[in-house]
mmCIF file of C-alpha atoms in Angstrom:
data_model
loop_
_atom_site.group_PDB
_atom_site.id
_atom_site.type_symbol
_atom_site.label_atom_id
_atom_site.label_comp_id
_atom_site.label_asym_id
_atom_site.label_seq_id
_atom_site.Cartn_x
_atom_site.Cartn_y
_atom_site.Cartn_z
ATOM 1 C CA UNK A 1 2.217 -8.310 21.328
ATOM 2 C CA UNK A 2 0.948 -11.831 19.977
ATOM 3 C CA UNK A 3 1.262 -12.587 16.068
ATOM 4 C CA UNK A 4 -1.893 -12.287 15.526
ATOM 5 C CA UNK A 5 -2.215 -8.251 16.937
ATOM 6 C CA UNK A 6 1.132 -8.176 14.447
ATOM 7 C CA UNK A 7 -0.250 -9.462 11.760
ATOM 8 C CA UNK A 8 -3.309 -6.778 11.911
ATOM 9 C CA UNK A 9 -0.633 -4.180 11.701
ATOM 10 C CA UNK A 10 1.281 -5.139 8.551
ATOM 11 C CA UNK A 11 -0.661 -4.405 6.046
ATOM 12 C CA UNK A 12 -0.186 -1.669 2.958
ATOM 13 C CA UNK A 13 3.202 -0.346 1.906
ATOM 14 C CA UNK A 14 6.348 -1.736 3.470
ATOM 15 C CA UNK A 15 9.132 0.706 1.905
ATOM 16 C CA UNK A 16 12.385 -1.085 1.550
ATOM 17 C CA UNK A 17 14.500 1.753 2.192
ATOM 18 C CA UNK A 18 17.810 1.737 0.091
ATOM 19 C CA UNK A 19 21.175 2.259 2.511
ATOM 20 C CA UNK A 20 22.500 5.397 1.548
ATOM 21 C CA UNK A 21 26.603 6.031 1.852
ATOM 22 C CA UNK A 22 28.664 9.088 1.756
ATOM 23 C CA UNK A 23 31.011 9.874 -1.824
ATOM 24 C CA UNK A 24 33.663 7.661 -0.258
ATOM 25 C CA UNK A 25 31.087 4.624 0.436
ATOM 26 C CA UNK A 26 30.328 4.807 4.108
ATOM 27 C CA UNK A 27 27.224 4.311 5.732
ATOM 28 C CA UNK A 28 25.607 7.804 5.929
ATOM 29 C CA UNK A 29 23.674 7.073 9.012
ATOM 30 C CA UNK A 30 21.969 10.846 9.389
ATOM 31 C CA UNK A 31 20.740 10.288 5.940
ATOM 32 C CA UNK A 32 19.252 6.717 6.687
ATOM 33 C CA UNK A 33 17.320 8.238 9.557
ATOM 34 C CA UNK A 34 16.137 11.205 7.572
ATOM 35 C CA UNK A 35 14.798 8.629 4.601
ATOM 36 C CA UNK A 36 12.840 6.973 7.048
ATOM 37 C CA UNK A 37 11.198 9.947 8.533
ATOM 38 C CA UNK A 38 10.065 11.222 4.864
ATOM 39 C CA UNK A 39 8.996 7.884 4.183
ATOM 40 C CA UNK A 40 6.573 7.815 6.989
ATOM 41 C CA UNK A 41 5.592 11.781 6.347
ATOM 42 C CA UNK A 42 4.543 10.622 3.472
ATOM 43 C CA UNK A 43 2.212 8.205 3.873
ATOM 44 C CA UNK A 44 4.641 4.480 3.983
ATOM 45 C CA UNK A 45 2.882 2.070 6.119
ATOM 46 C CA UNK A 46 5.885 0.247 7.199
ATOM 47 C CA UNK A 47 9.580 0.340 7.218
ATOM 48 C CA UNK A 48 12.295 -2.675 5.970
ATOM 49 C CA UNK A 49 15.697 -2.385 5.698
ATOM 50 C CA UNK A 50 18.834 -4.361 4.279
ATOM 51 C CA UNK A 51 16.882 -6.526 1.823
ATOM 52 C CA UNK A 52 17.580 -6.420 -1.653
ATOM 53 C CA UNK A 53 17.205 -2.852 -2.013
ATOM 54 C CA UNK A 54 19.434 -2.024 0.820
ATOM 55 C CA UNK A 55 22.843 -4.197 -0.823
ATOM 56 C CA UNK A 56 23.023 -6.239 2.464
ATOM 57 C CA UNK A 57 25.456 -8.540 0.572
ATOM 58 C CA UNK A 58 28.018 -5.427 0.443
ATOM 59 C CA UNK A 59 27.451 -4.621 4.010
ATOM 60 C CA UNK A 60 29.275 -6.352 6.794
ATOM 61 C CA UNK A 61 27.801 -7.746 10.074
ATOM 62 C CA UNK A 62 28.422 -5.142 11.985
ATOM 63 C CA UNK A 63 27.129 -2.468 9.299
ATOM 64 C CA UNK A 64 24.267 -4.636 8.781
ATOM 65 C CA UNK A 65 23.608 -4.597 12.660
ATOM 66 C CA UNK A 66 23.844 -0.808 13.158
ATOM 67 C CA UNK A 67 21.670 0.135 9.966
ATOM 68 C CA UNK A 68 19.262 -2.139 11.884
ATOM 69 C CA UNK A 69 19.640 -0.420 15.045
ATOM 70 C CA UNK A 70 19.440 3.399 13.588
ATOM 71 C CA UNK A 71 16.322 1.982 11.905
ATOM 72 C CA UNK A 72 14.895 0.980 14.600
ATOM 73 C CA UNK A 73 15.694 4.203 15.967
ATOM 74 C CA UNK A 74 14.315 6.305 13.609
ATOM 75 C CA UNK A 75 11.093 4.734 13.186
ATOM 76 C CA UNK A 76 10.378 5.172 17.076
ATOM 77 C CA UNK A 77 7.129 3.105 16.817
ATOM 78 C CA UNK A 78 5.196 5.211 14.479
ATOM 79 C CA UNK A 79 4.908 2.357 12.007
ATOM 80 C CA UNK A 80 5.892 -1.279 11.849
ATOM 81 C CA UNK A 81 9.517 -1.979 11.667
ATOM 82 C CA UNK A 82 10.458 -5.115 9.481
ATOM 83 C CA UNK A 83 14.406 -5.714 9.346
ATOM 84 C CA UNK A 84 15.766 -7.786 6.636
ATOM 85 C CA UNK A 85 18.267 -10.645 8.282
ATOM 86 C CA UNK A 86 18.892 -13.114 6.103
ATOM 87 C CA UNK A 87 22.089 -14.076 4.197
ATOM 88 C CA UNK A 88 23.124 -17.360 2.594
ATOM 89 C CA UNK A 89 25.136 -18.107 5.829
ATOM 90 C CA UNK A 90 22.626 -20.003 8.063
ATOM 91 C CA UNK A 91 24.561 -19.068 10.840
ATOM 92 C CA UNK A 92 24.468 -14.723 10.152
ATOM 93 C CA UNK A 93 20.994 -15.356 9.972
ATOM 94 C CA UNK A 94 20.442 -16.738 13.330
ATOM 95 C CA UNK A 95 22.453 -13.601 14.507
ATOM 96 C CA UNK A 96 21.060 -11.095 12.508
ATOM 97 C CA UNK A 97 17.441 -12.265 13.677
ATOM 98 C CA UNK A 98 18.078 -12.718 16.814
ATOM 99 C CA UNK A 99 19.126 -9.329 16.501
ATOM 100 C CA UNK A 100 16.664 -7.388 15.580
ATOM 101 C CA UNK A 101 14.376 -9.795 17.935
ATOM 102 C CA UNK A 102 16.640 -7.631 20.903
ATOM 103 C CA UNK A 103 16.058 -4.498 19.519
ATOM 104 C CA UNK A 104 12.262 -4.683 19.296
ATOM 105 C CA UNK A 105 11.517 -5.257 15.776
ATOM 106 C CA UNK A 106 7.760 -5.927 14.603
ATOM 107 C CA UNK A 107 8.695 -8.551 12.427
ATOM 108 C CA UNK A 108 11.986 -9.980 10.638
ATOM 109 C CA UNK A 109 12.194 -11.055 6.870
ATOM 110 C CA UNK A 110 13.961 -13.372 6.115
ATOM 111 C CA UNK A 111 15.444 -14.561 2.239
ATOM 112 C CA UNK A 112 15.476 -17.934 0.605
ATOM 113 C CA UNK A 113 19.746 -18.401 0.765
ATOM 114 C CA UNK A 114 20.908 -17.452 -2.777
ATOM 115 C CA UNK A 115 23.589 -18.822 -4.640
ATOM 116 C CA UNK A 116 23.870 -22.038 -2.750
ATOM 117 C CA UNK A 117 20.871 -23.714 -4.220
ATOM 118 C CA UNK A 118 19.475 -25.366 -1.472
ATOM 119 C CA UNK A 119 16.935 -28.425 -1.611
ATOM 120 C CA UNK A 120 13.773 -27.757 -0.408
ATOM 121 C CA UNK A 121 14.616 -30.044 2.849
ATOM 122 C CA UNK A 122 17.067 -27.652 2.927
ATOM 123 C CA UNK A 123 14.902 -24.810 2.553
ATOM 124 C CA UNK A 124 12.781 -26.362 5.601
ATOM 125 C CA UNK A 125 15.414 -26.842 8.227
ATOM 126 C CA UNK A 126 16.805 -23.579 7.112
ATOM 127 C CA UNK A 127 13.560 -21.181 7.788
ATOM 128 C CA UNK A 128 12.414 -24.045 10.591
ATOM 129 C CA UNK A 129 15.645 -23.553 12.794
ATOM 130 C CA UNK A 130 15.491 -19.476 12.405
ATOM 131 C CA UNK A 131 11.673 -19.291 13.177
ATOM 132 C CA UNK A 132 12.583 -21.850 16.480
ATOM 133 C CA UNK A 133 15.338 -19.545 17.677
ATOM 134 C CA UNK A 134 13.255 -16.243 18.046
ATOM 135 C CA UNK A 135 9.834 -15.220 19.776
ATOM 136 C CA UNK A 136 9.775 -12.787 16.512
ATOM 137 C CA UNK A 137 7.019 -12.492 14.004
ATOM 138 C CA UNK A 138 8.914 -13.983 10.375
ATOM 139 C CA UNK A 139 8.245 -12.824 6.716
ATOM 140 C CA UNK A 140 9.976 -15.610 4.531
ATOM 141 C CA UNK A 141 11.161 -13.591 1.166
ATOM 142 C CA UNK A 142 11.169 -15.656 -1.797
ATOM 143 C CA UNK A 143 12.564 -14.307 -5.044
ATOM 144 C CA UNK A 144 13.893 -17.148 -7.550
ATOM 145 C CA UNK A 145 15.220 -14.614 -9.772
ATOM 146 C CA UNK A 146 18.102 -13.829 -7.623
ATOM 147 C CA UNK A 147 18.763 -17.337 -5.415
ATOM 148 C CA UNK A 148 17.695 -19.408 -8.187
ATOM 149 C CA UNK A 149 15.284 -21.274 -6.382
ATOM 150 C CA UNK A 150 11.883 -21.362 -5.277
ATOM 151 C CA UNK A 151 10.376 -21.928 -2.259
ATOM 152 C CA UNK A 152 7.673 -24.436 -3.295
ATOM 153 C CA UNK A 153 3.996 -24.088 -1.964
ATOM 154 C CA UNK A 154 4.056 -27.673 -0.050
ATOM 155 C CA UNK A 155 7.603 -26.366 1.866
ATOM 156 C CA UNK A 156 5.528 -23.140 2.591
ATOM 157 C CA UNK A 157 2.966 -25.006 4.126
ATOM 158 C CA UNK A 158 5.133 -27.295 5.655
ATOM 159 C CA UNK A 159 6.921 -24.215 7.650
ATOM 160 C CA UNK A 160 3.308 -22.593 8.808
ATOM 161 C CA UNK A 161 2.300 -26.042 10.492
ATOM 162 C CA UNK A 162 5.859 -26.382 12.527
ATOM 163 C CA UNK A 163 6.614 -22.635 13.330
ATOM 164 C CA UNK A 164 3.453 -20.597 14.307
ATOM 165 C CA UNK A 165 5.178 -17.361 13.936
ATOM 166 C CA UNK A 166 5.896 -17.727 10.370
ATOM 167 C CA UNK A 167 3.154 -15.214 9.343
ATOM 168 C CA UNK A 168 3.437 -13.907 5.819
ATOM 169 C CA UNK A 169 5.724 -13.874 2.913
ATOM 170 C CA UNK A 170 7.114 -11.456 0.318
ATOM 171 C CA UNK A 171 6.771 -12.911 -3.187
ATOM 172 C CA UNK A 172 9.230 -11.616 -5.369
ATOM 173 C CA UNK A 173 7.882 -14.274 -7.639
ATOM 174 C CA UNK A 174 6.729 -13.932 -11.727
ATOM 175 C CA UNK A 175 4.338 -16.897 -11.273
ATOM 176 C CA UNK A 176 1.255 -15.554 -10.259
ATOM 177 C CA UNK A 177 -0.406 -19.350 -10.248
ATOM 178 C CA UNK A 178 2.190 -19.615 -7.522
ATOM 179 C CA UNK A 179 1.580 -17.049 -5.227
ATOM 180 C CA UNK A 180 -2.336 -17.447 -5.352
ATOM 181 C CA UNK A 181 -1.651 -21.364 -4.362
ATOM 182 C CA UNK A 182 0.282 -19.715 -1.701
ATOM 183 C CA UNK A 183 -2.979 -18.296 0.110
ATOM 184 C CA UNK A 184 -5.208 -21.147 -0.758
ATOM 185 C CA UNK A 185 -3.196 -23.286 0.269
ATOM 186 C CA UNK A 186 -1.801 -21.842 3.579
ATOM 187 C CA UNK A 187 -4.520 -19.883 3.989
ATOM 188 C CA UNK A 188 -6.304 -16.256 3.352
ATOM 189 C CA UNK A 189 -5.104 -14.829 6.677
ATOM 190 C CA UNK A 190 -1.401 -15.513 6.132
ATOM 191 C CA UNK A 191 0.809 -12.340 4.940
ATOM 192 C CA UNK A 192 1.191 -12.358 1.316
ATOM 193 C CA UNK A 193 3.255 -9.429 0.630
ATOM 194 C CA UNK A 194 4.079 -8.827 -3.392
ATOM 195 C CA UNK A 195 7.658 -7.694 -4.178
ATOM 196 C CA UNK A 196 7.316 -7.050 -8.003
ATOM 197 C CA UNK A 197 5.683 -3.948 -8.554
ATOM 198 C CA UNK A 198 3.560 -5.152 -11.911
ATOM 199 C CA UNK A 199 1.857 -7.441 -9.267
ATOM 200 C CA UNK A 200 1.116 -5.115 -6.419
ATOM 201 C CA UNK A 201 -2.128 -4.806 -7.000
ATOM 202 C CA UNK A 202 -3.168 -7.851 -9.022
ATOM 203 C CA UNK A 203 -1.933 -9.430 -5.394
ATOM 204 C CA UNK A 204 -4.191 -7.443 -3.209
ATOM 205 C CA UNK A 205 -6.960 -8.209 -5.440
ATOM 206 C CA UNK A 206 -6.599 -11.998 -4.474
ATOM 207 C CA UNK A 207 -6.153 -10.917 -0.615
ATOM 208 C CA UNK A 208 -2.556 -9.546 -0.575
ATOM 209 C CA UNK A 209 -1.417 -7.702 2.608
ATOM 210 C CA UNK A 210 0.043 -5.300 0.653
ATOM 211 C CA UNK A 211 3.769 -4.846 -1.451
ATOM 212 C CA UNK A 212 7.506 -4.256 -0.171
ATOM 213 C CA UNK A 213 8.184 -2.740 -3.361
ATOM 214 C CA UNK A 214 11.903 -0.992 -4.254
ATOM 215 C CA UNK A 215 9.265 2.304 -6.437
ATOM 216 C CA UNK A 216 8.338 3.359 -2.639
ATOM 217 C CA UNK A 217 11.909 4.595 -2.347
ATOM 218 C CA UNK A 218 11.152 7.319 -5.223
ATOM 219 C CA UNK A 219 7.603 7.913 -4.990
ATOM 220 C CA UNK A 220 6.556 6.659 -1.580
ATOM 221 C CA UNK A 221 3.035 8.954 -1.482
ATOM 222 C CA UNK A 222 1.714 7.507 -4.773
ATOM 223 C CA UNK A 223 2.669 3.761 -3.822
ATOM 224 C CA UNK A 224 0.748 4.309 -0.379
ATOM 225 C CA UNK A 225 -1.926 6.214 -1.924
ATOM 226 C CA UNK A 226 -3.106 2.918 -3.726
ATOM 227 C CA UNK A 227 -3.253 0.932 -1.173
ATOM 228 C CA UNK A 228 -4.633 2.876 1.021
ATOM 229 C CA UNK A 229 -7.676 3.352 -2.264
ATOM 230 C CA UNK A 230 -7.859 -0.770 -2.111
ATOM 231 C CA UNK A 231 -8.501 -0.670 1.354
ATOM 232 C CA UNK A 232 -10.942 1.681 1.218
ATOM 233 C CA UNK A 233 -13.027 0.113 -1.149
ATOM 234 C CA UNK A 234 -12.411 2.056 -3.825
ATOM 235 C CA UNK A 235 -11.126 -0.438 -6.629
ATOM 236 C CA UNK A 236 -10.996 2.265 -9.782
ATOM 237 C CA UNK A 237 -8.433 4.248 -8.531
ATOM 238 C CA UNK A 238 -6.036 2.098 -6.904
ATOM 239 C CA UNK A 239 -6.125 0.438 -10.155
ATOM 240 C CA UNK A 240 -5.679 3.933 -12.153
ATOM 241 C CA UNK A 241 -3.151 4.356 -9.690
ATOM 242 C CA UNK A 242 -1.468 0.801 -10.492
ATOM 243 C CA UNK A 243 -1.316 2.405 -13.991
ATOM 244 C CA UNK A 244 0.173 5.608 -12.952
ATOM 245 C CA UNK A 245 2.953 3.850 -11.807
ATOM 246 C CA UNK A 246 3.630 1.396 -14.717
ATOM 247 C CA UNK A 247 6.133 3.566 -16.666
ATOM 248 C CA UNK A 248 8.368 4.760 -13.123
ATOM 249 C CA UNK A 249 7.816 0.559 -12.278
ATOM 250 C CA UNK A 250 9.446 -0.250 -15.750
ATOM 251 C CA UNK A 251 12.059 2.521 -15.856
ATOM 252 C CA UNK A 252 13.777 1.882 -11.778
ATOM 253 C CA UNK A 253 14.216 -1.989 -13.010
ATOM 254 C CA UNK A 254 15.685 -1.382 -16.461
ATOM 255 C CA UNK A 255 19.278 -2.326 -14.798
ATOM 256 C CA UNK A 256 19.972 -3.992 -10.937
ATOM 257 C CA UNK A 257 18.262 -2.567 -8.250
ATOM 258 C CA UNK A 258 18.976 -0.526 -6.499
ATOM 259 C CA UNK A 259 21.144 0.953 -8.964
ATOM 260 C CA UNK A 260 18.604 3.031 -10.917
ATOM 261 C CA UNK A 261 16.337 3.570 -7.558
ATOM 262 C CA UNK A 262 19.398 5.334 -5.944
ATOM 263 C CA UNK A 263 20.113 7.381 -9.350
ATOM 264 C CA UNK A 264 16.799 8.684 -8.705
ATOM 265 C CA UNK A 265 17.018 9.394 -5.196
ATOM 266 C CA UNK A 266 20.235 11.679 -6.067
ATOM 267 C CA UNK A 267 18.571 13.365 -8.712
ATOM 268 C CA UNK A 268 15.818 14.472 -6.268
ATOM 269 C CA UNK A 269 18.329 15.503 -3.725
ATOM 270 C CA UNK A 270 17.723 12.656 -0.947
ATOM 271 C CA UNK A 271 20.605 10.671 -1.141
ATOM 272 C CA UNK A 272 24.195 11.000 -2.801
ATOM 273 C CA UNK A 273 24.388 8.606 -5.155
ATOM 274 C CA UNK A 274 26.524 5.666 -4.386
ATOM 275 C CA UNK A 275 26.564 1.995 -4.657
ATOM 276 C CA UNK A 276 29.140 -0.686 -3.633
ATOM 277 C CA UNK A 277 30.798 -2.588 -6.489
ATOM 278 C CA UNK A 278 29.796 -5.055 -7.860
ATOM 279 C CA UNK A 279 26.985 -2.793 -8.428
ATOM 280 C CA UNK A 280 26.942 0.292 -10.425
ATOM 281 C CA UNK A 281 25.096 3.501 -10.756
ATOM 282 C CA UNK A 282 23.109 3.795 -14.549
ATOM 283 C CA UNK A 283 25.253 5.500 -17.071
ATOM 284 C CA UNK A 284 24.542 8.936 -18.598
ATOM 285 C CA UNK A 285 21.620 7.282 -20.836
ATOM 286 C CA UNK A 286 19.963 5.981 -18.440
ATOM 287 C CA UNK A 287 20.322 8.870 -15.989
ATOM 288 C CA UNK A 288 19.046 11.503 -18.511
ATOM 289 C CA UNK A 289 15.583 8.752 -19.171
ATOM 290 C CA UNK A 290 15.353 8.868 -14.910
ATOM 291 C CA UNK A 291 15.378 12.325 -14.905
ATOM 292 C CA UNK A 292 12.948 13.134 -17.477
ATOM 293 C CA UNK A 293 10.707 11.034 -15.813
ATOM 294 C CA UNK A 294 10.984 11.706 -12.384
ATOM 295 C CA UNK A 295 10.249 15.489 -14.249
ATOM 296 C CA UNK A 296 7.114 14.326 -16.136
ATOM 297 C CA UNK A 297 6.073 12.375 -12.322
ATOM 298 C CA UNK A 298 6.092 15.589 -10.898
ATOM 299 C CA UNK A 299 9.468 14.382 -8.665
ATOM 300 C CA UNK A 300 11.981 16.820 -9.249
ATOM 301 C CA UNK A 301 10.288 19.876 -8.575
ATOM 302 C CA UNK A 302 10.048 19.309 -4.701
ATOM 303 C CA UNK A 303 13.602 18.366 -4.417
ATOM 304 C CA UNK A 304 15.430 19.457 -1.988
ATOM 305 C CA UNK A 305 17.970 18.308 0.332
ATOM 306 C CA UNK A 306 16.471 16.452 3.642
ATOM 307 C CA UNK A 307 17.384 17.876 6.350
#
């Protein structure tokens, strides 16, 4: 498939689906593949894995590898499949891209190293050498507010000219002068792909592809149903929609994600709720607020189990 046939595929809601574990903090693999096949019953137009909402930074190599792989597996086709495989270690994310390149991914994103602070030279051999090393569709994912840098427009633009299958980005960015520079700049057919959920739809109004947004974990119908409204013209309700959403947007970022997004997923009987330290689950405060929301949302009175 050439970038460009990709490229008409990715569109709407990516879910980032969370990596669920077992009481004693193992991978629960069964569980993984039944998330994915309720997020696509319900309406998710593409599937990602081990980015932020899926602690990728807790998982090993290996664990990272094999959620891949199940993924993969358990989307059988039906909808894009977008990996997460980047790390601060340049080398794990040749690997890890490379990987998923093997497996048959659609596309692989791929996040601005945290921690490390690179330069944006840096930043430019860094995404230049991973985009060279695979015949794989590439989603950059910048969000400064957890690597403390920012991939700059001019980089951006930069990458695009050397490295034709750089094709989109996720923009886990506040600065919404930035991310409409980053279309007029690169240009209104590259991927822009919002990852805070205030700015879902403000970015498909400016020609957004569509959102990878941690709130399609919990409520993965509503989240699709307004983008699927956009792209259908009608412009009222995805934007009563965008409004609907405000108050669950708010409430599953009130502490680290996915902490609260996986409190919520246990409360509506998909997952058991576990993260890995560092992280933690919300206390009994902020559990009670989840619930009674997820009540007033309408969540909690089709939980059940998935099976």
């Amino acid at each position: 498939m050439t970038y460009d046939a990709v490229k008409k595929r990715l569109r709407g809601s990516i879910a980032p689906v969370v990596t669920p574990f077992t009481a004693d903090g193992a991978v629960d693999y069964a569980t993984l593949e039944a998330l994915i096949d309720w997020q696509i019953r319900s309406g998710s137009h593409g599937i990602s894995v081990t980015g932020t909402s899926g602690e990728p930074s807790s998982l090993t190599l290996e664990e990272r590898k094999e959620v891949i792989r199940v993924a993969k597996s358990a989307v059988g086709g039906r909808v894009p499949f977008v990996p997460a495989t980047g790390s601060v270690n340049h080398a794990e994310t040749l690997e890890l891209t490379k990987f998923a390149e093997t497996i048959g991914a659609d596309a692989a994103m791929v996040i601005v190293p945290y921690y490390v602070r690179p330069t944006q030279e840096g930043l430019y051999r860094h995404f230049l050498a991973v985009a060279r090393s695979v015949d794989l569709p590439i989603l950059i994912y910048n969000i400064p507010g957890r690597t403390a840098v920012n991939l700059e427009v001019s980089t951006l633009a930069r990458l695009v000219e050397a490295a034709p299958n750089i094709v989109g980005i996720k923009e886990s960015n506040k600065d919404f002068e930035h991310v409409n520079r980053v279309l007029g700049t690169v240009g209104r057919d590259f991927l822009l792909f919002s990852g805070i959920e205030l700015l879902c739809y403000p970015m498909l109004a400016i020609g957004g592809a569509g959102s990878i947004s941690a709130t399609a974990n919990v409520f993965p119908s509503k989240v699709a149903e307004m983008h699927d409204a956009w792209f259908a013209g009608d412009v009222k309700k995805a934007q009563d929609l965008h409004y609907e959403l405000m108050e669950l947007n708010d409430l599953l970022f009130v502490e680290t994600n996915p902490g609260p997004v996986k409190a919520a997923l246990g409360l509506m009987g998909k997952i058991t709720p576990y993260v890995r330290p560092p992280l933690a689950l919300p206390g009994p405060e902020l559990t009670e607020r989840i619930r009674t929301t997820l009540l007033r949302y309408g969540l909690l009175e089709e939980a059940t189990q998935i099976s």
